[in-house]
Amino acid sequence: MANTIKNSEQLCNFRDVLSWYEAMGVDATIQEQPLNWLEEAATIDKSWIVFENDQKRSLLTPTQQNTPTVTNNQQTHAPEERRAPPLTHRLAPEQHTAPQTTAPLLQPSIEQAKTIAKSCQTLESLQSALLEFDGCALKRTAKNLVFYRGAQQAPLMVIGEAPGRDEDIVGKPFVGPAGQLLDRMLKAINIESKEAHITNIVYWRPPGNRPPTEQEVAICRPFLDRQIELVNPKTILFLGGTAAKQMYQTPMGITKLRGKWKKIPGDHHQMDTIATLHPAYLLRTPIAKRLAWQDLQLIAKKLES
Ligand code: URA
């Protein structure tokens, strides 16, 4: 690197590139040289996957299923000519000898997620289950599980979209600038954030802060449903269009969805839910705060009643 950076202007450019990488979610180096995963995608060698049972095999294409089962120590190649050389051939020499210790994440079914989540009787056991759960692809790129902050049981549960960079580092939801605004919004209706239960529709940061996909939301949903049952709130507030659309299962936008009470069935009773604008949006669009304020007042009234 020192050979290639010759003056302070280049150093600034280099810093910009690094900041851009970080914003895009590229925050770890994997190997010496960059690899264009888009170009490689068609030929990535999957023969190193260790299958535990036939169900996991069924996740692969028929051609891949014909590839004999392999273990980490035992590379067996199917006669497909377009495959890229095995990953070990592309690593630096000192990396050849390192045994591959991390198994790939294979997506368990939503039914499996439901069974695991239902068996959890406390938030602590739900957290342990999430720490062990390898079914959400977001876990691969995230640093930490982001479960909840605030009270274990609370009259108000707040559900946002997804952890961002700050949340990923700290392992708690809404700890960055949007979280600070959220705390002030709650305070405006006399709720300390530690009295509410604050979480997201997914438990890991999507790379580059993109919105979570439907699949990522769906695999987290059984855990979120169980979390709602355990918290047993009177009222749930969804923050932003992504959370509201996913939770109400509607394509409608947040401007139509916000500020209206909707009941959803709970374990013990029907829960009153409402959506409002996301605090990150409010930071960019302060004029919209008056709409959020109207929604917050509805919540205050509901909680008083
Ligand atoms: N935005 C969210 O939706 N959730 C967080 O935890 C932080 C920012």
PDB file of C-alpha atoms and ligand atoms in Angstrom:
ATOM      1  CA  MET A   1       0.000   0.000   0.000  1.00  0.00           C
ATOM      2  CA  ALA A   2       2.816   2.404   1.007  1.00  0.00           C
ATOM      3  CA  ASN A   3       4.325   1.935  -2.484  1.00  0.00           C
ATOM      4  CA  THR A   4       1.150   2.976  -4.208  1.00  0.00           C
ATOM      5  CA  ILE A   5       0.149   6.027  -2.120  1.00  0.00           C
ATOM      6  CA  LYS A   6       2.517   8.829  -3.080  1.00  0.00           C
ATOM      7  CA  ASN A   7       0.972  12.053  -1.855  1.00  0.00           C
ATOM      8  CA  SER A   8      -1.665  13.418   0.494  1.00  0.00           C
ATOM      9  CA  GLU A   9      -4.208  13.777  -2.316  1.00  0.00           C
ATOM     10  CA  GLN A  10      -3.948  10.099  -3.079  1.00  0.00           C
ATOM     11  CA  LEU A  11      -4.210   9.346   0.638  1.00  0.00           C
ATOM     12  CA  CYS A  12      -7.480  11.319   0.771  1.00  0.00           C
ATOM     13  CA  ASN A  13      -8.800   9.398  -2.212  1.00  0.00           C
ATOM     14  CA  PHE A  14      -7.820   6.188  -0.545  1.00  0.00           C
ATOM     15  CA  ARG A  15      -9.658   7.240   2.637  1.00  0.00           C
ATOM     16  CA  ASP A  16     -12.738   8.040   0.518  1.00  0.00           C
ATOM     17  CA  VAL A  17     -12.597   4.608  -1.053  1.00  0.00           C
ATOM     18  CA  LEU A  18     -12.363   2.968   2.370  1.00  0.00           C
ATOM     19  CA  SER A  19     -15.300   5.052   3.690  1.00  0.00           C
ATOM     20  CA  TRP A  20     -17.305   4.082   0.645  1.00  0.00           C
ATOM     21  CA  TYR A  21     -16.498   0.406   1.192  1.00  0.00           C
ATOM     22  CA  GLU A  22     -17.558   0.689   4.805  1.00  0.00           C
ATOM     23  CA  ALA A  23     -20.839   2.376   3.914  1.00  0.00           C
ATOM     24  CA  MET A  24     -21.497  -0.440   1.436  1.00  0.00           C
ATOM     25  CA  GLY A  25     -20.973  -3.012   4.166  1.00  0.00           C
ATOM     26  CA  VAL A  26     -17.491  -4.097   3.113  1.00  0.00           C
ATOM     27  CA  ASP A  27     -15.856  -3.963   6.514  1.00  0.00           C
ATOM     28  CA  ALA A  28     -13.615  -7.019   6.583  1.00  0.00           C
ATOM     29  CA  THR A  29     -10.841  -8.348   4.382  1.00  0.00           C
ATOM     30  CA  ILE A  30     -11.072 -11.968   3.361  1.00  0.00           C
ATOM     31  CA  GLN A  31      -8.078 -12.440   1.124  1.00  0.00           C
ATOM     32  CA  GLU A  32      -5.163 -10.563  -0.392  1.00  0.00           C
ATOM     33  CA  GLN A  33      -6.703  -9.789  -3.768  1.00  0.00           C
ATOM     34  CA  PRO A  34     -10.249  -8.582  -4.480  1.00  0.00           C
ATOM     35  CA  LEU A  35     -12.498 -11.173  -6.085  1.00  0.00           C
ATOM     36  CA  ASN A  36     -15.356 -10.209  -8.407  1.00  0.00           C
ATOM     37  CA  TRP A  37     -18.096 -12.369  -6.981  1.00  0.00           C
ATOM     38  CA  LEU A  38     -20.506 -11.301  -9.685  1.00  0.00           C
ATOM     39  CA  GLU A  39     -18.249 -12.689 -12.391  1.00  0.00           C
ATOM     40  CA  GLU A  40     -17.524 -15.800 -10.408  1.00  0.00           C
ATOM     41  CA  ALA A  41     -21.142 -16.415  -9.429  1.00  0.00           C
ATOM     42  CA  ALA A  42     -21.885 -18.854 -12.238  1.00  0.00           C
ATOM     43  CA  THR A  43     -18.898 -21.013 -11.521  1.00  0.00           C
ATOM     44  CA  ILE A  44     -18.468 -20.920  -7.752  1.00  0.00           C
ATOM     45  CA  ASP A  45     -17.440 -24.342  -6.483  1.00  0.00           C
ATOM     46  CA  LYS A  46     -19.999 -25.573  -3.955  1.00  0.00           C
ATOM     47  CA  SER A  47     -18.521 -29.042  -3.581  1.00  0.00           C
ATOM     48  CA  TRP A  48     -17.105 -28.150  -0.169  1.00  0.00           C
ATOM     49  CA  ILE A  49     -20.571 -28.071   1.410  1.00  0.00           C
ATOM     50  CA  VAL A  50     -20.974 -30.721   4.118  1.00  0.00           C
ATOM     51  CA  PHE A  51     -24.439 -32.197   4.008  1.00  0.00           C
ATOM     52  CA  GLU A  52     -25.962 -33.411   7.210  1.00  0.00           C
ATOM     53  CA  ASN A  53     -29.071 -34.943   5.729  1.00  0.00           C
ATOM     54  CA  ASP A  54     -31.022 -35.349   2.551  1.00  0.00           C
ATOM     55  CA  GLN A  55     -33.255 -32.406   3.323  1.00  0.00           C
ATOM     56  CA  LYS A  56     -30.297 -30.050   3.035  1.00  0.00           C
ATOM     57  CA  ARG A  57     -29.259 -31.776  -0.186  1.00  0.00           C
ATOM     58  CA  SER A  58     -32.609 -30.816  -1.660  1.00  0.00           C
ATOM     59  CA  LEU A  59     -31.583 -27.152  -1.461  1.00  0.00           C
ATOM     60  CA  LEU A  60     -29.167 -27.712  -4.331  1.00  0.00           C
ATOM     61  CA  THR A  61     -29.892 -27.985  -8.027  1.00  0.00           C
ATOM     62  CA  PRO A  62     -30.180 -31.507  -9.547  1.00  0.00           C
ATOM     63  CA  THR A  63     -26.649 -31.226 -11.001  1.00  0.00           C
ATOM     64  CA  GLN A  64     -25.276 -30.239  -7.651  1.00  0.00           C
ATOM     65  CA  GLN A  65     -27.200 -33.061  -5.967  1.00  0.00           C
ATOM     66  CA  ASN A  66     -25.395 -35.552  -8.181  1.00  0.00           C
ATOM     67  CA  THR A  67     -22.112 -34.281  -6.857  1.00  0.00           C
ATOM     68  CA  PRO A  68     -20.939 -36.856  -4.305  1.00  0.00           C
ATOM     69  CA  THR A  69     -21.135 -35.805  -0.670  1.00  0.00           C
ATOM     70  CA  VAL A  70     -17.880 -34.350   0.543  1.00  0.00           C
ATOM     71  CA  THR A  71     -16.324 -33.460   3.812  1.00  0.00           C
ATOM     72  CA  ASN A  72     -13.945 -30.590   4.426  1.00  0.00           C
ATOM     73  CA  ASN A  73     -10.933 -32.856   4.137  1.00  0.00           C
ATOM     74  CA  GLN A  74     -12.110 -34.818   1.173  1.00  0.00           C
ATOM     75  CA  GLN A  75     -12.567 -32.828  -2.064  1.00  0.00           C
ATOM     76  CA  THR A  76     -14.484 -34.797  -4.667  1.00  0.00           C
ATOM     77  CA  HIS A  77     -15.060 -33.196  -8.033  1.00  0.00           C
ATOM     78  CA  ALA A  78     -17.978 -33.764 -10.359  1.00  0.00           C
ATOM     79  CA  PRO A  79     -17.063 -33.734 -14.043  1.00  0.00           C
ATOM     80  CA  GLU A  80     -18.357 -30.214 -14.700  1.00  0.00           C
ATOM     81  CA  GLU A  81     -15.827 -28.295 -16.720  1.00  0.00           C
ATOM     82  CA  ARG A  82     -17.061 -24.736 -16.119  1.00  0.00           C
ATOM     83  CA  ARG A  83     -16.435 -24.784 -12.409  1.00  0.00           C
ATOM     84  CA  ALA A  84     -13.846 -22.379 -10.958  1.00  0.00           C
ATOM     85  CA  PRO A  85     -10.805 -23.920  -9.333  1.00  0.00           C
ATOM     86  CA  PRO A  86     -11.512 -24.914  -5.729  1.00  0.00           C
ATOM     87  CA  LEU A  87     -11.194 -22.003  -3.344  1.00  0.00           C
ATOM     88  CA  THR A  88      -8.015 -23.421  -1.831  1.00  0.00           C
ATOM     89  CA  HIS A  89      -6.265 -23.090  -5.230  1.00  0.00           C
ATOM     90  CA  ARG A  90      -6.975 -19.364  -5.227  1.00  0.00           C
ATOM     91  CA  LEU A  91      -5.662 -18.630  -1.732  1.00  0.00           C
ATOM     92  CA  ALA A  92      -2.196 -17.448  -0.784  1.00  0.00           C
ATOM     93  CA  PRO A  93       0.190 -20.394  -0.075  1.00  0.00           C
ATOM     94  CA  GLU A  94       0.116 -19.968   3.703  1.00  0.00           C
ATOM     95  CA  GLN A  95      -3.653 -20.227   3.643  1.00  0.00           C
ATOM     96  CA  HIS A  96      -3.661 -23.635   1.937  1.00  0.00           C
ATOM     97  CA  THR A  97      -2.874 -25.486   5.088  1.00  0.00           C
ATOM     98  CA  ALA A  98      -5.539 -23.864   7.272  1.00  0.00           C
ATOM     99  CA  PRO A  99      -8.428 -26.293   7.716  1.00  0.00           C
ATOM    100  CA  GLN A 100     -11.818 -24.919   6.803  1.00  0.00           C
ATOM    101  CA  THR A 101     -13.580 -24.642  10.122  1.00  0.00           C
ATOM    102  CA  THR A 102     -16.764 -22.751   9.343  1.00  0.00           C
ATOM    103  CA  ALA A 103     -19.605 -24.727   7.845  1.00  0.00           C
ATOM    104  CA  PRO A 104     -21.770 -22.832   5.347  1.00  0.00           C
ATOM    105  CA  LEU A 105     -25.093 -21.450   6.471  1.00  0.00           C
ATOM    106  CA  LEU A 106     -27.904 -23.509   5.030  1.00  0.00           C
ATOM    107  CA  GLN A 107     -31.402 -22.160   5.239  1.00  0.00           C
ATOM    108  CA  PRO A 108     -33.636 -24.113   7.605  1.00  0.00           C
ATOM    109  CA  SER A 109     -37.310 -23.943   6.737  1.00  0.00           C
ATOM    110  CA  ILE A 110     -39.652 -21.447   8.308  1.00  0.00           C
ATOM    111  CA  GLU A 111     -41.366 -24.425   9.960  1.00  0.00           C
ATOM    112  CA  GLN A 112     -38.111 -25.281  11.713  1.00  0.00           C
ATOM    113  CA  ALA A 113     -37.744 -21.664  12.832  1.00  0.00           C
ATOM    114  CA  LYS A 114     -41.305 -21.780  14.201  1.00  0.00           C
ATOM    115  CA  THR A 115     -40.611 -24.948  16.174  1.00  0.00           C
ATOM    116  CA  ILE A 116     -37.444 -23.479  17.670  1.00  0.00           C
ATOM    117  CA  ALA A 117     -39.080 -20.144  18.511  1.00  0.00           C
ATOM    118  CA  LYS A 118     -42.187 -21.739  20.050  1.00  0.00           C
ATOM    119  CA  SER A 119     -40.057 -23.838  22.371  1.00  0.00           C
ATOM    120  CA  CYS A 120     -38.539 -20.706  23.954  1.00  0.00           C
ATOM    121  CA  GLN A 121     -40.211 -19.793  27.224  1.00  0.00           C
ATOM    122  CA  THR A 122     -38.232 -16.648  28.006  1.00  0.00           C
ATOM    123  CA  LEU A 123     -36.526 -13.827  26.122  1.00  0.00           C
ATOM    124  CA  GLU A 124     -33.173 -15.203  27.311  1.00  0.00           C
ATOM    125  CA  SER A 125     -33.856 -18.575  25.703  1.00  0.00           C
ATOM    126  CA  LEU A 126     -35.115 -16.843  22.564  1.00  0.00           C
ATOM    127  CA  GLN A 127     -31.853 -14.902  22.436  1.00  0.00           C
ATOM    128  CA  SER A 128     -29.831 -18.111  22.857  1.00  0.00           C
ATOM    129  CA  ALA A 129     -31.873 -19.743  20.111  1.00  0.00           C
ATOM    130  CA  LEU A 130     -31.152 -16.804  17.794  1.00  0.00           C
ATOM    131  CA  LEU A 131     -27.456 -16.939  18.624  1.00  0.00           C
ATOM    132  CA  GLU A 132     -27.421 -20.581  17.530  1.00  0.00           C
ATOM    133  CA  PHE A 133     -29.731 -20.149  14.560  1.00  0.00           C
ATOM    134  CA  ASP A 134     -27.947 -20.191  11.217  1.00  0.00           C
ATOM    135  CA  GLY A 135     -30.972 -19.867   8.965  1.00  0.00           C
ATOM    136  CA  CYS A 136     -30.843 -16.154   8.174  1.00  0.00           C
ATOM    137  CA  ALA A 137     -28.297 -15.216   5.519  1.00  0.00           C
ATOM    138  CA  LEU A 138     -27.783 -11.798   7.154  1.00  0.00           C
ATOM    139  CA  LYS A 139     -25.929 -13.488   9.993  1.00  0.00           C
ATOM    140  CA  ARG A 140     -23.036 -14.220   7.633  1.00  0.00           C
ATOM    141  CA  THR A 141     -22.132 -10.569   7.157  1.00  0.00           C
ATOM    142  CA  ALA A 142     -23.242  -9.114  10.499  1.00  0.00           C
ATOM    143  CA  LYS A 143     -20.937  -8.658  13.464  1.00  0.00           C
ATOM    144  CA  ASN A 144     -23.551  -9.141  16.175  1.00  0.00           C
ATOM    145  CA  LEU A 145     -27.035 -10.315  16.874  1.00  0.00           C
ATOM    146  CA  VAL A 146     -29.234  -7.275  17.535  1.00  0.00           C
ATOM    147  CA  PHE A 147     -32.100  -8.516  19.680  1.00  0.00           C
ATOM    148  CA  TYR A 148     -33.822  -5.815  21.729  1.00  0.00           C
ATOM    149  CA  ARG A 149     -33.317  -2.991  24.160  1.00  0.00           C
ATOM    150  CA  GLY A 150     -35.575  -1.640  26.892  1.00  0.00           C
ATOM    151  CA  ALA A 151     -37.990  -3.495  29.149  1.00  0.00           C
ATOM    152  CA  GLN A 152     -38.580  -7.245  28.968  1.00  0.00           C
ATOM    153  CA  GLN A 153     -42.308  -6.710  29.335  1.00  0.00           C
ATOM    154  CA  ALA A 154     -43.783  -3.423  28.262  1.00  0.00           C
ATOM    155  CA  PRO A 155     -47.102  -1.840  27.326  1.00  0.00           C
ATOM    156  CA  LEU A 156     -45.431  -0.448  24.188  1.00  0.00           C
ATOM    157  CA  MET A 157     -43.339  -2.486  21.767  1.00  0.00           C
ATOM    158  CA  VAL A 158     -41.530  -0.631  18.985  1.00  0.00           C
ATOM    159  CA  ILE A 159     -40.522  -2.543  15.850  1.00  0.00           C
ATOM    160  CA  GLY A 160     -38.171  -1.019  13.292  1.00  0.00           C
ATOM    161  CA  GLU A 161     -36.721  -2.171   9.999  1.00  0.00           C
ATOM    162  CA  ALA A 162     -33.246  -3.541  10.570  1.00  0.00           C
ATOM    163  CA  PRO A 163     -30.075  -2.835  12.518  1.00  0.00           C
ATOM    164  CA  GLY A 164     -27.643  -0.389  10.962  1.00  0.00           C
ATOM    165  CA  ARG A 165     -23.904   0.022  11.382  1.00  0.00           C
ATOM    166  CA  ASP A 166     -24.009   1.383  14.962  1.00  0.00           C
ATOM    167  CA  GLU A 167     -26.482  -1.265  16.072  1.00  0.00           C
ATOM    168  CA  ASP A 168     -24.360  -4.015  14.496  1.00  0.00           C
ATOM    169  CA  ILE A 169     -21.319  -2.835  16.455  1.00  0.00           C
ATOM    170  CA  VAL A 170     -23.121  -2.423  19.783  1.00  0.00           C
ATOM    171  CA  GLY A 171     -25.517  -5.385  19.416  1.00  0.00           C
ATOM    172  CA  LYS A 172     -28.569  -3.315  20.417  1.00  0.00           C
ATOM    173  CA  PRO A 173     -31.292  -1.765  18.251  1.00  0.00           C
ATOM    174  CA  PHE A 174     -31.678   1.961  17.668  1.00  0.00           C
ATOM    175  CA  VAL A 175     -28.465   3.193  19.246  1.00  0.00           C
ATOM    176  CA  GLY A 176     -27.429   5.513  16.377  1.00  0.00           C
ATOM    177  CA  PRO A 177     -28.841   8.912  15.352  1.00  0.00           C
ATOM    178  CA  ALA A 178     -32.251   7.442  14.413  1.00  0.00           C
ATOM    179  CA  GLY A 179     -32.370   5.761  17.820  1.00  0.00           C
ATOM    180  CA  GLN A 180     -31.616   9.023  19.583  1.00  0.00           C
ATOM    181  CA  LEU A 181     -34.487  10.657  17.752  1.00  0.00           C
ATOM    182  CA  LEU A 182     -36.719   7.696  18.615  1.00  0.00           C
ATOM    183  CA  ASP A 183     -35.882   8.153  22.306  1.00  0.00           C
ATOM    184  CA  ARG A 184     -36.830  11.831  22.070  1.00  0.00           C
ATOM    185  CA  MET A 185     -40.066  10.961  20.261  1.00  0.00           C
ATOM    186  CA  LEU A 186     -41.042   8.547  23.034  1.00  0.00           C
ATOM    187  CA  LYS A 187     -40.028  11.017  25.704  1.00  0.00           C
ATOM    188  CA  ALA A 188     -42.382  13.538  24.095  1.00  0.00           C
ATOM    189  CA  ILE A 189     -45.268  11.263  25.105  1.00  0.00           C
ATOM    190  CA  ASN A 190     -43.754  10.582  28.540  1.00  0.00           C
ATOM    191  CA  ILE A 191     -42.267   7.201  27.758  1.00  0.00           C
ATOM    192  CA  GLU A 192     -38.656   6.553  28.689  1.00  0.00           C
ATOM    193  CA  SER A 193     -37.083   4.263  26.112  1.00  0.00           C
ATOM    194  CA  LYS A 194     -36.171   1.830  28.899  1.00  0.00           C
ATOM    195  CA  GLU A 195     -39.907   1.422  29.625  1.00  0.00           C
ATOM    196  CA  ALA A 196     -40.627   0.299  26.033  1.00  0.00           C
ATOM    197  CA  HIS A 197     -39.432  -2.857  24.276  1.00  0.00           C
ATOM    198  CA  ILE A 198     -37.533  -1.902  21.111  1.00  0.00           C
ATOM    199  CA  THR A 199     -36.604  -4.313  18.337  1.00  0.00           C
ATOM    200  CA  ASN A 200     -36.587  -4.827  14.537  1.00  0.00           C
ATOM    201  CA  ILE A 201     -38.190  -7.151  11.988  1.00  0.00           C
ATOM    202  CA  VAL A 202     -34.748  -8.730  11.371  1.00  0.00           C
ATOM    203  CA  TYR A 203     -32.041  -9.424  13.928  1.00  0.00           C
ATOM    204  CA  TRP A 204     -28.919  -8.835  11.867  1.00  0.00           C
ATOM    205  CA  ARG A 205     -27.676  -5.863   9.846  1.00  0.00           C
ATOM    206  CA  PRO A 206     -28.280  -6.121   6.091  1.00  0.00           C
ATOM    207  CA  PRO A 207     -25.000  -5.377   4.266  1.00  0.00           C
ATOM    208  CA  GLY A 208     -24.697  -1.752   3.213  1.00  0.00           C
ATOM    209  CA  ASN A 209     -27.907  -0.943   5.137  1.00  0.00           C
ATOM    210  CA  ARG A 210     -30.137  -2.161   2.315  1.00  0.00           C
ATOM    211  CA  PRO A 211     -33.707  -3.054   3.308  1.00  0.00           C
ATOM    212  CA  PRO A 212     -34.099  -6.686   4.370  1.00  0.00           C
ATOM    213  CA  THR A 213     -35.513  -9.024   1.719  1.00  0.00           C
ATOM    214  CA  GLU A 214     -38.850 -10.787   2.149  1.00  0.00           C
ATOM    215  CA  GLN A 215     -36.991 -14.044   2.692  1.00  0.00           C
ATOM    216  CA  GLU A 216     -34.843 -12.562   5.452  1.00  0.00           C
ATOM    217  CA  VAL A 217     -37.910 -11.104   7.131  1.00  0.00           C
ATOM    218  CA  ALA A 218     -39.832 -14.371   6.788  1.00  0.00           C
ATOM    219  CA  ILE A 219     -37.159 -16.498   8.451  1.00  0.00           C
ATOM    220  CA  CYS A 220     -36.906 -14.043  11.382  1.00  0.00           C
ATOM    221  CA  ARG A 221     -40.677 -13.712  11.711  1.00  0.00           C
ATOM    222  CA  PRO A 222     -41.328 -16.806  13.887  1.00  0.00           C
ATOM    223  CA  PHE A 223     -38.805 -15.428  16.396  1.00  0.00           C
ATOM    224  CA  LEU A 224     -40.410 -11.989  16.273  1.00  0.00           C
ATOM    225  CA  ASP A 225     -43.877 -13.495  16.760  1.00  0.00           C
ATOM    226  CA  ARG A 226     -42.605 -15.386  19.810  1.00  0.00           C
ATOM    227  CA  GLN A 227     -40.899 -12.236  21.069  1.00  0.00           C
ATOM    228  CA  ILE A 228     -44.209 -10.364  20.814  1.00  0.00           C
ATOM    229  CA  GLU A 229     -45.937 -13.145  22.764  1.00  0.00           C
ATOM    230  CA  LEU A 230     -43.299 -13.029  25.504  1.00  0.00           C
ATOM    231  CA  VAL A 231     -43.309  -9.227  25.765  1.00  0.00           C
ATOM    232  CA  ASN A 232     -47.101  -9.191  25.673  1.00  0.00           C
ATOM    233  CA  PRO A 233     -47.473  -5.485  24.837  1.00  0.00           C
ATOM    234  CA  LYS A 234     -50.721  -3.571  24.794  1.00  0.00           C
ATOM    235  CA  THR A 235     -49.671  -1.585  21.752  1.00  0.00           C
ATOM    236  CA  ILE A 236     -47.152  -2.091  18.952  1.00  0.00           C
ATOM    237  CA  LEU A 237     -45.632   0.741  16.960  1.00  0.00           C
ATOM    238  CA  PHE A 238     -44.100  -0.099  13.564  1.00  0.00           C
ATOM    239  CA  LEU A 239     -41.464   2.323  12.373  1.00  0.00           C
ATOM    240  CA  GLY A 240     -41.274   2.981   8.644  1.00  0.00           C
ATOM    241  CA  GLY A 241     -42.670   1.480   5.471  1.00  0.00           C
ATOM    242  CA  THR A 242     -40.623  -1.715   5.430  1.00  0.00           C
ATOM    243  CA  ALA A 243     -41.685  -2.817   8.917  1.00  0.00           C
ATOM    244  CA  ALA A 244     -45.306  -1.791   8.376  1.00  0.00           C
ATOM    245  CA  LYS A 245     -45.641  -3.472   4.959  1.00  0.00           C
ATOM    246  CA  GLN A 246     -44.056  -6.672   6.154  1.00  0.00           C
ATOM    247  CA  MET A 247     -46.037  -6.877   9.373  1.00  0.00           C
ATOM    248  CA  TYR A 248     -49.366  -6.028   7.729  1.00  0.00           C
ATOM    249  CA  GLN A 249     -48.479  -8.063   4.635  1.00  0.00           C
ATOM    250  CA  THR A 250     -49.550  -5.323   2.283  1.00  0.00           C
ATOM    251  CA  PRO A 251     -47.898  -3.503  -0.616  1.00  0.00           C
ATOM    252  CA  MET A 252     -49.355  -0.183   0.615  1.00  0.00           C
ATOM    253  CA  GLY A 253     -46.871   2.582   1.418  1.00  0.00           C
ATOM    254  CA  ILE A 254     -46.276   4.148   4.811  1.00  0.00           C
ATOM    255  CA  THR A 255     -48.130   7.354   3.933  1.00  0.00           C
ATOM    256  CA  LYS A 256     -51.327   5.273   3.596  1.00  0.00           C
ATOM    257  CA  LEU A 257     -50.578   2.926   6.476  1.00  0.00           C
ATOM    258  CA  ARG A 258     -49.484   5.387   9.161  1.00  0.00           C
ATOM    259  CA  GLY A 259     -51.668   6.769  11.899  1.00  0.00           C
ATOM    260  CA  LYS A 260     -54.367   4.059  11.737  1.00  0.00           C
ATOM    261  CA  TRP A 261     -55.031   1.480  14.404  1.00  0.00           C
ATOM    262  CA  LYS A 262     -55.093  -2.122  13.256  1.00  0.00           C
ATOM    263  CA  LYS A 263     -55.627  -5.131  15.489  1.00  0.00           C
ATOM    264  CA  ILE A 264     -53.425  -8.192  15.189  1.00  0.00           C
ATOM    265  CA  PRO A 265     -54.097 -11.400  17.072  1.00  0.00           C
ATOM    266  CA  GLY A 266     -51.804 -12.081  20.024  1.00  0.00           C
ATOM    267  CA  ASP A 267     -51.276 -15.013  22.352  1.00  0.00           C
ATOM    268  CA  HIS A 268     -53.257 -13.497  25.224  1.00  0.00           C
ATOM    269  CA  HIS A 269     -55.329 -10.808  23.568  1.00  0.00           C
ATOM    270  CA  GLN A 270     -55.669  -8.807  20.376  1.00  0.00           C
ATOM    271  CA  MET A 271     -52.984  -6.196  20.122  1.00  0.00           C
ATOM    272  CA  ASP A 272     -53.463  -2.678  18.875  1.00  0.00           C
ATOM    273  CA  THR A 273     -50.858  -1.752  16.312  1.00  0.00           C
ATOM    274  CA  ILE A 274     -50.064   1.467  14.534  1.00  0.00           C
ATOM    275  CA  ALA A 275     -47.365   2.564  12.096  1.00  0.00           C
ATOM    276  CA  THR A 276     -45.531   5.845  11.811  1.00  0.00           C
ATOM    277  CA  LEU A 277     -42.685   7.347   9.805  1.00  0.00           C
ATOM    278  CA  HIS A 278     -39.221   6.000  10.473  1.00  0.00           C
ATOM    279  CA  PRO A 279     -37.005   8.292  12.585  1.00  0.00           C
ATOM    280  CA  ALA A 280     -34.228   7.976   9.968  1.00  0.00           C
ATOM    281  CA  TYR A 281     -36.668   9.439   7.421  1.00  0.00           C
ATOM    282  CA  LEU A 282     -37.629  12.166   9.898  1.00  0.00           C
ATOM    283  CA  LEU A 283     -33.959  13.097  10.276  1.00  0.00           C
ATOM    284  CA  ARG A 284     -33.804  13.652   6.516  1.00  0.00           C
ATOM    285  CA  THR A 285     -37.257  15.208   6.263  1.00  0.00           C
ATOM    286  CA  PRO A 286     -37.895  17.243   9.419  1.00  0.00           C
ATOM    287  CA  ILE A 287     -41.096  18.708   8.004  1.00  0.00           C
ATOM    288  CA  ALA A 288     -42.685  15.251   8.296  1.00  0.00           C
ATOM    289  CA  LYS A 289     -42.189  15.288  12.072  1.00  0.00           C
ATOM    290  CA  ARG A 290     -45.609  16.834  12.533  1.00  0.00           C
ATOM    291  CA  LEU A 291     -47.200  13.669  11.052  1.00  0.00           C
ATOM    292  CA  ALA A 292     -45.201  11.473  13.410  1.00  0.00           C
ATOM    293  CA  TRP A 293     -46.276  13.709  16.277  1.00  0.00           C
ATOM    294  CA  GLN A 294     -49.948  13.092  15.392  1.00  0.00           C
ATOM    295  CA  ASP A 295     -49.293   9.337  15.465  1.00  0.00           C
ATOM    296  CA  LEU A 296     -47.471   9.536  18.788  1.00  0.00           C
ATOM    297  CA  GLN A 297     -50.405  11.342  20.336  1.00  0.00           C
ATOM    298  CA  LEU A 298     -52.704   8.508  19.253  1.00  0.00           C
ATOM    299  CA  ILE A 299     -50.381   6.098  21.038  1.00  0.00           C
ATOM    300  CA  ALA A 300     -50.315   8.211  24.189  1.00  0.00           C
ATOM    301  CA  LYS A 301     -54.126   8.235  24.258  1.00  0.00           C
ATOM    302  CA  LYS A 302     -54.356   4.487  23.677  1.00  0.00           C
ATOM    303  CA  LEU A 303     -51.895   3.746  26.463  1.00  0.00           C
ATOM    304  CA  GLU A 304     -53.826   5.990  28.865  1.00  0.00           C
ATOM    305  CA  SER A 305     -57.134   4.261  28.125  1.00  0.00           C
TER     306      SER A 305
HETATM  307  N1  URA B   1     -33.070   1.700  12.000  1.00  0.00           N
HETATM  308  C1  URA B   1     -33.840   0.635  12.309  1.00  0.00           C
HETATM  309  O1  URA B   1     -34.844   0.398  11.669  1.00  0.00           O
HETATM  310  N2  URA B   1     -33.473  -0.121  13.312  1.00  0.00           N
HETATM  311  C2  URA B   1     -32.402   0.110  14.050  1.00  0.00           C
HETATM  312  O2  URA B   1     -32.138  -0.649  14.984  1.00  0.00           O
HETATM  313  C3  URA B   1     -31.630   1.235  13.725  1.00  0.00           C
HETATM  314  C4  URA B   1     -31.965   2.021  12.692  1.00  0.00           C
END
